[in-house]
Amino acid sequence: MKIEIENMNMEFNVQYGKRKKISIHIDAFGIITVKVPKETSKETIISAVEHHAKWILEKTSKIADARKAQTPKKREYQDQGKFLHLGKEYFLHELIDISDLNEEELKRRLKKFYFSSCEKIVRERIRIYQIQLRVKPKSIEIVESRAKWGSCSSDKKLTFNYRLAMAPIEVIDYVIVHELCHLIHMNHDRSFWRRVGSIMPDYKEKEEFLARHGHAMTL
């Protein structure tokens, strides 16, 4: 659901359930979820969101500022420089051949390594979960993105951020499951999260990991 408040488009998910009151939750990514009793009208939901608009805007703004403040430390492109791969730190020479290369060449070679590693892992793991979910994407592409770990288009094309190769395998699995579930539910409604949870009950922990450590997963 989407409304405009103070010239800003505010998008939020609505979860209907057995409850007596309306509650508003904002996760570590700034995603807003409004939990409401069954049969609650759209007008009542919008009114509740508008009533708490100031608090919502303040909290989402703080989350956005905190994530921007998480600037990564400068990388050392030398033999003793350390980089993440599948959740563990490795010396640069353990990941790529560093012989007779300057810093720019090392960056290019390392990025190429992550792209290749990410594609290999994603294609291997996606086979497992697409069988469980009984879905099949039209295509899979590894991309460079600062904003998203993965995405699903309306024509069933999935993309994954090459930086996922730096994350633990279980976190990569979460992003894969998340995007595969979008082949069934394109939005983040209650049915979507229920489907994600049916495959990965602890998905919130994976979300929290990306929120806390995603800034460090960079070149």
XYZ file of C-alpha atoms in Angstrom:
219
model
C 0.000 0.000 0.000
C 1.272 3.488 -0.750
C 0.269 6.978 0.440
C 1.773 10.461 0.155
C 2.790 12.307 3.320
C 4.639 15.639 3.349
C 5.289 15.348 -0.398
C 6.893 11.930 0.125
C 5.600 8.602 -1.133
C 5.398 6.218 1.823
C 5.114 2.538 0.954
C 4.167 -0.058 3.557
C 3.074 -3.664 3.829
C -0.171 -4.687 5.530
C -0.517 -7.910 7.523
C -3.996 -9.034 8.558
C -4.338 -11.379 11.511
C -6.023 -12.299 14.775
C -5.305 -9.162 16.798
C -7.278 -6.421 18.504
C -5.150 -3.381 17.736
C -3.194 -1.906 14.845
C 0.581 -1.866 15.270
C 3.321 -0.433 13.060
C 6.743 -2.047 12.729
C 9.878 -0.782 10.959
C 12.726 -3.233 10.350
C 16.465 -2.623 10.020
C 16.073 -1.832 6.307
C 13.383 0.785 6.924
C 10.613 -1.461 5.566
C 7.288 -0.516 7.171
C 4.776 -3.208 8.127
C 1.323 -2.385 9.482
C -0.272 -5.280 11.387
C -4.033 -5.003 11.603
C -7.068 -7.035 12.741
C -8.943 -8.980 10.074
C -11.567 -6.992 8.149
C -9.852 -3.664 8.867
C -10.790 -1.187 6.138
C -8.259 0.529 3.891
C -9.398 3.911 5.181
C -8.723 2.878 8.805
C -5.243 1.625 7.911
C -4.342 4.822 6.077
C -5.659 6.899 8.976
C -3.466 4.965 11.438
C -0.387 5.470 9.275
C -1.098 9.181 8.869
C -1.571 9.505 12.638
C 1.924 8.052 13.219
C 3.493 9.737 10.174
C 5.876 11.939 12.174
C 7.266 8.957 14.114
C 7.557 6.849 10.950
C 9.414 9.563 9.035
C 11.785 10.207 11.937
C 12.601 6.534 12.394
C 13.089 5.742 8.695
C 15.270 8.845 8.384
C 17.466 7.703 11.290
C 17.820 4.248 9.742
C 18.816 5.770 6.397
C 21.366 8.077 8.074
C 22.830 5.199 10.105
C 23.326 3.072 7.011
C 24.995 5.965 5.168
C 27.331 6.478 8.137
C 28.590 2.909 7.912
C 31.420 3.779 5.564
C 33.789 0.893 4.852
C 37.447 1.063 5.807
C 39.956 1.678 3.039
C 41.076 -1.557 1.424
C 44.720 -2.536 1.174
C 45.423 -4.018 -2.236
C 48.598 -5.788 -1.251
C 49.701 -9.204 -0.071
C 48.532 -8.598 3.523
C 45.229 -6.972 2.532
C 42.189 -8.944 3.700
C 38.914 -9.469 1.847
C 35.712 -11.357 2.582
C 34.628 -14.472 0.721
C 31.642 -16.542 1.869
C 31.710 -14.827 5.256
C 35.396 -15.382 6.030
C 38.417 -13.119 5.654
C 41.223 -14.104 3.292
C 44.504 -12.523 2.338
C 44.346 -11.085 -1.165
C 46.817 -13.619 -2.515
C 44.574 -16.444 -1.285
C 41.783 -15.274 -3.587
C 43.608 -14.139 -6.733
C 47.036 -14.155 -8.335
C 48.619 -10.826 -7.405
C 51.913 -11.185 -9.283
C 53.213 -7.999 -10.928
C 49.891 -6.145 -10.773
C 49.254 -2.551 -9.734
C 46.318 -1.524 -7.529
C 43.862 -0.869 -10.378
C 44.663 -4.200 -11.984
C 44.241 -5.953 -8.633
C 40.824 -4.321 -8.152
C 39.683 -5.437 -11.589
C 40.924 -8.981 -11.060
C 39.333 -9.203 -7.597
C 35.985 -7.910 -8.862
C 36.113 -10.440 -11.693
C 36.741 -13.154 -9.083
C 33.680 -12.083 -7.063
C 31.460 -11.956 -10.141
C 32.535 -15.457 -11.141
C 32.226 -16.829 -7.612
C 28.801 -15.264 -7.088
C 27.432 -16.647 -10.341
C 28.713 -20.138 -9.583
C 27.277 -20.152 -6.052
C 23.934 -18.605 -6.986
C 23.361 -21.026 -9.859
C 24.230 -23.993 -7.641
C 22.051 -22.906 -4.728
C 19.111 -21.693 -6.784
C 18.596 -25.191 -8.176
C 17.873 -26.414 -4.645
C 15.328 -23.767 -3.744
C 13.515 -23.503 -7.050
C 12.623 -27.187 -6.682
C 11.311 -26.603 -3.161
C 9.290 -23.570 -4.242
C 8.243 -25.081 -7.575
C 9.273 -22.028 -9.543
C 11.796 -21.333 -12.268
C 13.229 -17.911 -13.177
C 13.432 -16.899 -16.808
C 17.025 -15.764 -16.394
C 19.697 -15.151 -13.753
C 22.211 -12.312 -13.942
C 24.993 -11.118 -11.646
C 25.206 -7.324 -11.493
C 26.872 -4.474 -9.646
C 24.508 -2.518 -7.399
C 24.820 -0.201 -4.424
C 21.142 -0.356 -3.517
C 19.967 -3.972 -3.796
C 21.242 -7.455 -3.003
C 18.816 -8.989 -5.449
C 15.780 -8.181 -7.571
C 12.970 -9.896 -9.459
C 11.336 -8.317 -12.493
C 7.743 -8.795 -13.588
C 8.959 -11.007 -16.430
C 10.639 -13.398 -13.970
C 14.225 -12.265 -14.485
C 16.382 -12.407 -11.356
C 19.477 -10.353 -10.651
C 21.943 -10.727 -7.784
C 24.599 -8.341 -6.512
C 28.117 -9.693 -7.061
C 29.016 -8.594 -3.510
C 26.890 -11.450 -2.188
C 29.941 -13.639 -2.748
C 31.376 -11.957 0.349
C 28.477 -13.100 2.555
C 28.086 -16.410 4.407
C 26.389 -19.083 2.300
C 23.253 -19.064 4.472
C 22.831 -15.328 3.825
C 23.223 -15.886 0.085
C 20.571 -18.588 0.403
C 18.216 -16.081 2.040
C 18.550 -13.585 -0.819
C 17.963 -16.404 -3.308
C 14.842 -17.587 -1.459
C 13.631 -13.993 -1.159
C 13.852 -13.369 -4.898
C 12.426 -16.768 -5.849
C 9.417 -16.073 -3.631
C 8.824 -12.915 -5.663
C 8.079 -15.203 -8.604
C 4.992 -16.175 -6.585
C 4.242 -12.891 -4.776
C 5.598 -9.714 -6.371
C 5.079 -7.544 -3.292
C 6.066 -7.875 0.360
C 2.647 -8.809 1.677
C 1.857 -11.320 4.399
C 1.655 -14.208 1.913
C 5.135 -13.388 0.626
C 6.772 -13.457 4.058
C 4.871 -16.586 5.013
C 6.302 -18.298 1.926
C 9.824 -17.100 2.710
C 9.438 -18.324 6.292
C 8.249 -21.729 5.147
C 11.650 -22.287 3.542
C 13.784 -20.209 5.900
C 12.193 -19.672 9.349
C 15.125 -17.560 10.573
C 15.078 -15.167 7.602
C 14.940 -12.134 9.934
C 18.402 -13.018 11.238
C 19.712 -12.994 7.668
C 18.115 -9.611 7.041
C 19.717 -8.299 10.208
C 23.122 -9.588 9.083
C 22.887 -7.697 5.794
C 21.723 -4.561 7.584
C 24.602 -4.692 10.076
C 27.443 -5.962 7.901
C 26.496 -5.108 4.344
C 28.612 -1.936 4.460
C 31.748 -4.068 4.965
C 30.991 -6.224 1.942
C 32.635 -3.972 -0.603
C 35.836 -3.415 -2.553
